[in-house]
Amino acid sequence: MTIHKEGYTSIALTILFIFIINAVVEYRFADVFVLRWFVYILSFALFITVLQFFRNPKRTFTNGDNLIICPADGKVVVIEETEEGEYFKDKRLQVSIFMSPVNVHINRNPISGVVKFFKYHPGKYLAAWNPKSSTENERTTVVVEHKNGAPVLFRQIAGALARRIVWYVKEGDQVTQNEQFGFIKFGSRVDIFLPLGTKVNLELNQVVKGGITVLGELA
């Protein structure tokens, strides 16, 4: 397992914070044994938590020309037909994956194709499971067109703890299935909007792995 590049600054700041807190405790409360050990344990737990959040585990990816692969780790919280109002402006099949703080937060391209649309939206930080988060939270929207002409829209949505969305794509890019297209820090959601009639292989509350679990198949 390696550490994702987005974690370098956060991990460095965490180490600095831990060093300062422990130095203060050692200097001011050297004779308070219980307090010192409490801070040691808390510092260790904080470091491990931040470290695991930015982990980038090695994986054997699932590939398939007509397969749609889950773009993120997490739990499936929505599978429904809905109106997509930003790009398609018509009915689409929405699949939403909730990413908790303990999940790997790397986002991967569900299909290969050309980026036809990209937009970043600043916004609020409502809880990721709140339906309004799709339209009111900080988010990005990416539309990739498969070589067969089928467009797939996927959206990074910041959650209550997330304060930064990172993306690595722009309009006109040729992207490859399972390559990283972004990263979201500390709890979030990814929505995927598919053409009606797309075969979806997931169930509600199913736990999925980005780059591994098959979400569905393009017609």
C-alpha positions as CSV (number, residue, x, y, z in Angstrom):
1,M,0.0,0.0,0.0
2,T,1.2,3.5,-0.8
3,I,0.0,7.0,0.2
4,H,-1.8,9.1,-2.3
5,K,-0.2,12.3,-3.4
6,E,-3.1,14.4,-2.1
7,G,-2.3,13.2,1.4
8,Y,1.3,14.6,1.7
9,T,0.4,18.1,2.9
10,S,-2.4,16.8,5.3
11,I,-0.1,14.2,6.8
12,A,2.7,16.7,7.2
13,L,0.4,19.1,9.0
14,T,-0.9,16.3,11.2
15,I,2.6,15.4,12.2
16,L,3.4,19.1,13.0
17,F,0.2,19.4,15.1
18,I,1.0,16.2,17.0
19,F,4.6,17.3,17.6
20,I,3.4,20.7,19.0
21,I,0.7,19.2,21.3
22,N,3.1,16.6,22.6
23,A,5.8,19.1,23.2
24,V,3.4,21.3,25.2
25,V,2.2,18.4,27.3
26,E,5.8,17.3,28.0
27,Y,6.8,20.8,29.0
28,R,3.7,21.9,31.0
29,F,2.4,18.6,32.4
30,A,5.5,16.3,32.6
31,D,4.4,15.1,36.1
32,V,0.8,14.2,35.0
33,F,1.3,10.6,33.9
34,V,-2.3,9.9,32.9
35,L,-2.7,13.1,30.8
36,R,0.6,12.4,29.0
37,W,-0.4,8.9,28.0
38,F,-3.9,10.0,27.0
39,V,-2.3,12.5,24.6
40,Y,0.2,9.9,23.3
41,I,-2.7,7.5,22.5
42,L,-4.8,10.2,21.0
43,S,-1.9,11.4,18.8
44,F,-1.3,7.9,17.6
45,A,-4.9,7.3,16.7
46,L,-5.1,10.7,14.9
47,F,-2.0,9.9,12.8
48,I,-3.3,6.4,11.9
49,T,-6.7,7.8,11.0
50,V,-5.3,10.4,8.6
51,L,-2.8,7.9,7.2
52,Q,-5.4,5.3,6.3
53,F,-7.7,8.0,4.8
54,F,-5.0,8.8,2.1
55,R,-4.1,5.2,1.4
56,N,-3.7,4.1,-2.1
57,P,-4.0,0.3,-2.1
58,K,-2.7,-1.9,-4.9
59,R,-5.6,-3.4,-6.9
60,T,-6.3,-5.7,-9.8
61,F,-8.8,-3.7,-11.8
62,T,-11.9,-5.0,-13.6
63,N,-11.9,-3.9,-17.3
64,G,-14.4,-4.3,-20.0
65,D,-15.2,-2.2,-23.1
66,N,-19.0,-2.1,-22.4
67,L,-18.7,-2.4,-18.6
68,I,-19.4,0.5,-16.3
69,I,-17.0,0.2,-13.3
70,C,-17.8,1.7,-9.9
71,P,-15.8,5.0,-9.7
72,A,-15.4,4.9,-5.9
73,D,-15.3,2.8,-2.8
74,G,-18.4,3.0,-0.5
75,K,-22.0,2.0,-0.2
76,V,-24.8,2.2,-2.8
77,V,-27.4,4.6,-1.4
78,V,-29.5,5.5,-4.5
79,I,-30.6,3.6,-7.6
80,E,-33.5,5.4,-9.2
81,E,-34.8,7.1,-12.3
82,T,-34.5,10.9,-11.9
83,E,-34.3,14.2,-13.8
84,E,-30.7,15.3,-14.5
85,G,-30.9,19.1,-14.9
86,E,-27.4,20.3,-15.5
87,Y,-26.3,18.6,-18.7
88,F,-28.8,16.1,-20.1
89,K,-31.9,17.9,-18.9
90,D,-33.9,14.8,-19.1
91,K,-34.6,11.5,-17.3
92,R,-31.6,9.4,-16.4
93,L,-30.8,6.4,-14.2
94,Q,-29.0,7.7,-11.1
95,V,-26.6,5.5,-9.0
96,S,-25.1,7.1,-5.9
97,I,-22.2,5.8,-3.9
98,F,-21.6,7.2,-0.4
99,M,-18.0,7.3,0.7
100,S,-17.5,7.3,4.5
101,P,-14.2,8.7,6.1
102,V,-12.9,5.1,6.3
103,N,-13.2,4.5,2.6
104,V,-10.4,5.0,0.0
105,H,-11.3,8.4,-1.5
106,I,-9.7,8.0,-4.9
107,N,-12.2,8.5,-7.8
108,R,-11.7,6.5,-11.0
109,N,-13.2,6.7,-14.5
110,P,-16.1,4.3,-14.9
111,I,-15.7,4.0,-18.6
112,S,-13.1,5.0,-21.3
113,G,-13.9,7.8,-23.7
114,V,-13.7,11.5,-24.3
115,V,-14.6,14.2,-21.8
116,K,-17.4,16.1,-23.4
117,F,-18.2,18.4,-20.4
118,F,-16.6,19.4,-17.2
119,K,-17.7,22.0,-14.6
120,Y,-16.7,22.8,-11.0
121,H,-19.4,24.2,-8.7
122,P,-18.6,25.8,-5.3
123,G,-21.2,25.3,-2.7
124,K,-22.4,24.1,0.7
125,Y,-21.3,21.1,2.8
126,L,-24.5,19.4,3.6
127,A,-24.3,15.7,4.7
128,A,-23.6,13.6,1.6
129,W,-26.8,11.5,2.1
130,N,-28.9,14.7,1.9
131,P,-30.8,14.7,-1.4
132,K,-30.0,18.5,-1.8
133,S,-26.3,17.8,-1.7
134,S,-26.4,16.8,-5.4
135,T,-27.4,20.4,-6.3
136,E,-26.2,22.6,-3.4
137,N,-22.9,21.2,-2.3
138,E,-19.4,21.8,-3.6
139,R,-19.2,19.4,-6.6
140,T,-17.8,18.7,-10.0
141,T,-19.6,17.3,-13.1
142,V,-17.9,15.2,-15.7
143,V,-19.5,13.8,-18.8
144,V,-17.5,11.1,-20.7
145,E,-18.7,9.8,-24.1
146,H,-18.0,6.2,-24.8
147,K,-16.8,5.3,-28.3
148,N,-20.3,3.9,-29.1
149,G,-21.8,7.3,-28.4
150,A,-23.3,6.6,-25.0
151,P,-22.6,9.5,-22.5
152,V,-22.1,8.8,-18.8
153,L,-22.2,11.7,-16.3
154,F,-20.5,11.3,-12.9
155,R,-20.4,13.9,-10.2
156,Q,-18.1,14.3,-7.2
157,I,-20.0,15.8,-4.2
158,A,-18.4,17.1,-1.1
159,G,-19.9,16.0,2.2
160,A,-20.2,17.5,5.6
161,L,-16.6,16.8,6.4
162,A,-15.1,17.3,3.0
163,R,-13.6,20.7,2.3
164,R,-11.7,20.0,-1.0
165,I,-12.5,18.3,-4.2
166,V,-9.6,17.6,-6.6
167,W,-10.0,16.7,-10.2
168,Y,-7.5,15.7,-12.9
169,V,-9.6,16.0,-16.1
170,K,-10.7,18.7,-18.5
171,E,-12.9,18.9,-21.6
172,G,-11.4,17.2,-24.6
173,D,-9.3,14.7,-22.6
174,Q,-9.2,11.1,-23.7
175,V,-9.7,9.1,-20.5
176,T,-9.2,5.4,-19.7
177,Q,-11.4,3.2,-17.6
178,N,-10.1,2.9,-14.0
179,E,-7.6,5.8,-14.2
180,Q,-7.9,8.4,-11.5
181,F,-10.1,11.4,-12.4
182,G,-10.1,12.9,-8.9
183,F,-10.0,12.7,-5.1
184,I,-12.3,14.0,-2.4
185,K,-11.1,14.7,1.2
186,F,-12.9,13.4,4.3
187,G,-16.3,11.9,3.4
188,S,-18.3,12.4,0.3
189,R,-20.5,11.0,-2.5
190,V,-20.2,10.1,-6.2
191,D,-23.3,10.2,-8.4
192,I,-23.4,8.4,-11.8
193,F,-26.1,9.2,-14.4
194,L,-26.7,6.6,-17.0
195,P,-28.9,6.3,-20.1
196,L,-32.4,4.8,-19.3
197,G,-32.4,1.1,-19.9
198,T,-28.8,0.6,-18.7
199,K,-28.4,-2.7,-17.0
200,V,-27.3,-2.1,-13.4
201,N,-25.8,-5.0,-11.5
202,L,-25.9,-3.3,-8.0
203,E,-28.4,-3.4,-5.1
204,L,-29.1,-0.7,-2.5
205,N,-26.8,-0.8,0.5
206,Q,-24.3,-2.9,-1.4
207,V,-20.6,-2.2,-0.6
208,V,-18.6,-1.6,-3.7
209,K,-14.9,-1.1,-4.6
210,G,-13.7,1.6,-7.0
211,G,-12.1,0.1,-10.1
212,I,-13.2,-3.4,-9.2
213,T,-17.0,-3.7,-8.8
214,V,-19.0,-3.8,-12.0
215,L,-21.8,-1.2,-11.8
216,G,-23.5,-2.1,-15.0
217,E,-23.3,-2.5,-18.8
218,L,-23.8,-0.1,-21.6
219,A,-26.4,-1.0,-24.1
